[in-house]
mmCIF file of C-alpha atoms in Angstrom:
data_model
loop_
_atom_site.group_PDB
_atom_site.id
_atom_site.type_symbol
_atom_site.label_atom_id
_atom_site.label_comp_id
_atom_site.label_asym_id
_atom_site.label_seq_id
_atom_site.Cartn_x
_atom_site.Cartn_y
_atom_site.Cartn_z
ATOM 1 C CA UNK A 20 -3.645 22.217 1.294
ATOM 2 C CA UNK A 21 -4.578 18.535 2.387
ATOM 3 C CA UNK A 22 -2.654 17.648 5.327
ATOM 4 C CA UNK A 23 -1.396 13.549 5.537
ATOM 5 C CA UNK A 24 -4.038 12.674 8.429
ATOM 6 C CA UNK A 25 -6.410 13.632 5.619
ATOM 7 C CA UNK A 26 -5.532 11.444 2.981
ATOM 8 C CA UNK A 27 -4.737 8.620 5.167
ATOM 9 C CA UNK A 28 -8.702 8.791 6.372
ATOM 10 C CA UNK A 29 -9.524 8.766 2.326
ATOM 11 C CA UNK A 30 -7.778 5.793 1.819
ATOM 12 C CA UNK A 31 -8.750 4.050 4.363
ATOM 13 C CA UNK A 32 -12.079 4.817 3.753
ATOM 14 C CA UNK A 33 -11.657 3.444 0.432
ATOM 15 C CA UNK A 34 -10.179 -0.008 1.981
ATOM 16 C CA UNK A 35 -13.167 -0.405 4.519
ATOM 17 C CA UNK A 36 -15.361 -0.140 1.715
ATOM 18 C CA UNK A 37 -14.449 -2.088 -0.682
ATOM 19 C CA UNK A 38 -14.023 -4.958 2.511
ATOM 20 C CA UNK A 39 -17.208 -4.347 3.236
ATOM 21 C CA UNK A 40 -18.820 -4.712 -0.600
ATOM 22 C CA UNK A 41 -16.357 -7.087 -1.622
ATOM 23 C CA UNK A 42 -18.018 -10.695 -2.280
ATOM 24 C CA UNK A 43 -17.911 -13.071 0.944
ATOM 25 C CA UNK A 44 -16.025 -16.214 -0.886
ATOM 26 C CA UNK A 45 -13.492 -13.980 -3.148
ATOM 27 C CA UNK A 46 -12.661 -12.288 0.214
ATOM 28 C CA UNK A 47 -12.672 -15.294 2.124
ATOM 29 C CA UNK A 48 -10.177 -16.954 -0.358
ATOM 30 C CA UNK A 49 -7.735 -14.099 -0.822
ATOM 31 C CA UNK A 50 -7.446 -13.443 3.100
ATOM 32 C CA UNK A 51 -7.397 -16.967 3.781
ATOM 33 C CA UNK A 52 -3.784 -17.281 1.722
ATOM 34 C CA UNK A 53 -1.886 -14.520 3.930
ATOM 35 C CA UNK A 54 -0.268 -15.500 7.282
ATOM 36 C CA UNK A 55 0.882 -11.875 8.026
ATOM 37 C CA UNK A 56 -1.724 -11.297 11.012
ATOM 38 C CA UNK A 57 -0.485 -8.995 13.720
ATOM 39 C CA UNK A 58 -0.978 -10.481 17.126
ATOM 40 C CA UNK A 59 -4.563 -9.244 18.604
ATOM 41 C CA UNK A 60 -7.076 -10.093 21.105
ATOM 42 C CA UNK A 61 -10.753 -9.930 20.269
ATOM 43 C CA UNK A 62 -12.376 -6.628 21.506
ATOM 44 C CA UNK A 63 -15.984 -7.670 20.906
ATOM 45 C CA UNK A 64 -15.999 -11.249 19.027
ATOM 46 C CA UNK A 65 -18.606 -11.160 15.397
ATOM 47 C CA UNK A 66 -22.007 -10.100 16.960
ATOM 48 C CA UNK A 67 -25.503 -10.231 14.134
ATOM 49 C CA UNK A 68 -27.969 -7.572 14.903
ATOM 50 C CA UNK A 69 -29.434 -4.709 12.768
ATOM 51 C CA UNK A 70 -29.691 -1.189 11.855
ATOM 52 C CA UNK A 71 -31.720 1.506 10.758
ATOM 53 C CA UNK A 72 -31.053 2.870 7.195
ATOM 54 C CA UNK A 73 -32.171 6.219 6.316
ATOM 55 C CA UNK A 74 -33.204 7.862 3.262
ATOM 56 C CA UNK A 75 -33.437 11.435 1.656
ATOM 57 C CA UNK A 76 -35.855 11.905 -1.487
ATOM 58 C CA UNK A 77 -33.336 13.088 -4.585
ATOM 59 C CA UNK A 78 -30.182 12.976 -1.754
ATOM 60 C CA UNK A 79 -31.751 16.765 -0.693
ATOM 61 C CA UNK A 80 -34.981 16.335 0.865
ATOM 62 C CA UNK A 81 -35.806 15.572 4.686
ATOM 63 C CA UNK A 82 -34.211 12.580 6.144
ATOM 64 C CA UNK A 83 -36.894 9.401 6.531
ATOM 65 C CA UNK A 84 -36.415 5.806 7.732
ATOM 66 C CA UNK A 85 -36.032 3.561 4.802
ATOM 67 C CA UNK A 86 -36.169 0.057 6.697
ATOM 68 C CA UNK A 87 -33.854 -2.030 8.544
ATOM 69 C CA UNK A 88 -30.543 -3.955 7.283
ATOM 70 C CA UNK A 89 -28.888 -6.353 8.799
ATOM 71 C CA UNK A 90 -25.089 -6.442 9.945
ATOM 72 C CA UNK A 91 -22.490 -8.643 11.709
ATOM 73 C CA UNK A 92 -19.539 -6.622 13.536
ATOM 74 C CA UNK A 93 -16.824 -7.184 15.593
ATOM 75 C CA UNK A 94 -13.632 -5.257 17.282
ATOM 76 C CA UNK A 95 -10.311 -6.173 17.595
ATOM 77 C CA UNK A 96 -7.279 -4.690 20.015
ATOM 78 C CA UNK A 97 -3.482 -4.828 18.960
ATOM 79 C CA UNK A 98 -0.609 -5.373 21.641
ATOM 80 C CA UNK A 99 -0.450 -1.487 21.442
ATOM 81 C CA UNK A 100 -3.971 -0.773 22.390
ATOM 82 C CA UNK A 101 -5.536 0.254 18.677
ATOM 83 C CA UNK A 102 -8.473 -0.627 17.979
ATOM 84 C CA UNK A 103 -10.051 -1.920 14.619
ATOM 85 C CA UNK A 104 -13.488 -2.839 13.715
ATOM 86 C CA UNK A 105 -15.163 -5.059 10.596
ATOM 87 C CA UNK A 106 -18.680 -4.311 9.933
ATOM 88 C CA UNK A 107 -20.448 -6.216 6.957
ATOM 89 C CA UNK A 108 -23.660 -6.660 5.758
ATOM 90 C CA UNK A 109 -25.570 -9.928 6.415
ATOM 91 C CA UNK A 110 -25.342 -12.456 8.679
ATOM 92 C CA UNK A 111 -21.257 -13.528 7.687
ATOM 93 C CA UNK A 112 -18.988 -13.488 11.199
ATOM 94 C CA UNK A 113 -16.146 -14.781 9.152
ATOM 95 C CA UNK A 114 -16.249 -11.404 6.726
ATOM 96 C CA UNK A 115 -16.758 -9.432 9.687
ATOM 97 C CA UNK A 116 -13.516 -11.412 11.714
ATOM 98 C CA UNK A 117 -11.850 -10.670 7.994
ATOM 99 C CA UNK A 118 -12.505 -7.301 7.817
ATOM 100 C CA UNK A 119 -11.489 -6.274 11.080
ATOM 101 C CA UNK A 120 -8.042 -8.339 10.864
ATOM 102 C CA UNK A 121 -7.577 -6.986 7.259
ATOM 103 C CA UNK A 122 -8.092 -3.035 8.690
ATOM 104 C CA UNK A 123 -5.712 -4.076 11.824
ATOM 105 C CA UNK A 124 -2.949 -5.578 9.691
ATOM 106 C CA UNK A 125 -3.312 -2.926 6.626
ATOM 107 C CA UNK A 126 -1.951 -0.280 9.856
ATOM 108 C CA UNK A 127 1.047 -2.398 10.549
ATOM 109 C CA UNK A 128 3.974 -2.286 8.138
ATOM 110 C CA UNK A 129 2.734 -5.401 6.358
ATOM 111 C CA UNK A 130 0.396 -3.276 4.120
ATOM 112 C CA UNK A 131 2.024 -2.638 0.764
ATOM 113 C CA UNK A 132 2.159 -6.446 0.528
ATOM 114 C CA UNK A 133 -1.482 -6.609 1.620
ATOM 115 C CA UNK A 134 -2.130 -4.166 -0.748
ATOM 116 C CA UNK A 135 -1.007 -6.075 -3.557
ATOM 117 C CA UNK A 136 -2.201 -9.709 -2.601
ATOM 118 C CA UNK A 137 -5.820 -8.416 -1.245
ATOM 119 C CA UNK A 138 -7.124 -4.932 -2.704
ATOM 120 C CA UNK A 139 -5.653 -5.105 -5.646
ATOM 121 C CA UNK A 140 -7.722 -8.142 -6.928
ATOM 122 C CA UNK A 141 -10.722 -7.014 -4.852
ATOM 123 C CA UNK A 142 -10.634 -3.428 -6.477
ATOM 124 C CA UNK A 143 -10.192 -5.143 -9.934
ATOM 125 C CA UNK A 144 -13.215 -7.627 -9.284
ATOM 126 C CA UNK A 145 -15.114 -4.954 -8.080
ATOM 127 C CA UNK A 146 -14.534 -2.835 -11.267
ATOM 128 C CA UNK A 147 -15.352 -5.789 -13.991
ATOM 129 C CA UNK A 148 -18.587 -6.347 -11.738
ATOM 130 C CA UNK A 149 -19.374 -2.833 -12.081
ATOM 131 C CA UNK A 150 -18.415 -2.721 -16.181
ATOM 132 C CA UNK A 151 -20.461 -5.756 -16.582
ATOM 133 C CA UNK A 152 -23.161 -4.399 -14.283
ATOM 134 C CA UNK A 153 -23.368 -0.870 -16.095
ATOM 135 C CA UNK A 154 -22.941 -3.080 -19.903
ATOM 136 C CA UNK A 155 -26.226 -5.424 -18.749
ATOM 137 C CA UNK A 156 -28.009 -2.236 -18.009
ATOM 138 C CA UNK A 157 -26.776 -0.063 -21.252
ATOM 139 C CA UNK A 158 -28.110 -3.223 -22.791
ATOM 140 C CA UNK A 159 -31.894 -2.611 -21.801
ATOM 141 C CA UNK A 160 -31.546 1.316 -22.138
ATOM 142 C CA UNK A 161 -34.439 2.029 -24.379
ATOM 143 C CA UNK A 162 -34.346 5.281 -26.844
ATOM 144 C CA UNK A 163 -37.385 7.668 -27.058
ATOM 145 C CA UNK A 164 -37.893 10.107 -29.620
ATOM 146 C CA UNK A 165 -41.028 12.720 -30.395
ATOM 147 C CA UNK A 166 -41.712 13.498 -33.927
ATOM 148 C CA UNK A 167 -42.968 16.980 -34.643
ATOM 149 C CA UNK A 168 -46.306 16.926 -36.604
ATOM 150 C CA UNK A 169 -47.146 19.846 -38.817
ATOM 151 C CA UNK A 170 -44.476 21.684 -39.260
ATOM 152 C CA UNK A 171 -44.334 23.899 -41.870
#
């Protein structure tokens, strides 16, 4: 049986991510509309540096370094001591400052109205980006066939 500790990780998994792929001026404009901030001091303020991304061949083979990506992070500390973090891809300190206020304030009791006024829209952009993403690519899908010679 899943235990709550669990499924709280699995959805908040689910809200860093979609933070994190979310466009920069959608996320920028719904965040910029809600007040609701808990109070915080900055932990480490937005800091640009890079990583190393790693690879395996068919997501089974031995692990090799694929190349570098950049990223912007920064922490943030609430009045009781949590800490939350934004990290984004790119060079964008305002995402990151977003993300990490959006993770702090979706742990305070302000989150089912953050729910509705940020991931809502963000999850439904996300999934007509992906529909029209996956309809583009059904569009170029090209159709092979082999027709048997000789058969008697």
């Amino acid at each position: 049986m899943t235990n709550q500790t669990e499924i709280e990780i699995k959805a908040r998994k689910e809200w860093v991510g979609l933070l994190a792929r979310a466009p920069d001026a959608t996320l920028m404009t719904l965040w910029g509309g809600i007040q609701d901030c808990p109070i915080f001091e900055w932990l480490r303020g937005p800091e640009v540096g890079g990583v190393m991304v790693r690879g395996r061949i068919g997501g089974s083979g031995a692990l090799f370094s694929l190349g570098e990506m950049t990223v912007t992070r920064c922490s943030v500390v609430l009045q009781d001591g949590t800490v939350y973090h934004g990290y984004v891809q790119g060079r964008s300190k305002s995402k990151a400052e977003a993300a990490a206020l959006i993770d702090a304030t979706v742990q305070t009791a302000t989150a089912g109205d953050l729910q509705a006024r940020l991931r809502d829209p963000l999850r439904q952009q996300m999934q007509a980006y992906e529909t029209a993403r996956a309809a583009e690519a059904a569009a170029t899908k090209v159709e092979f066939f082999t027709q048997v010679r000789g058969e008697d």
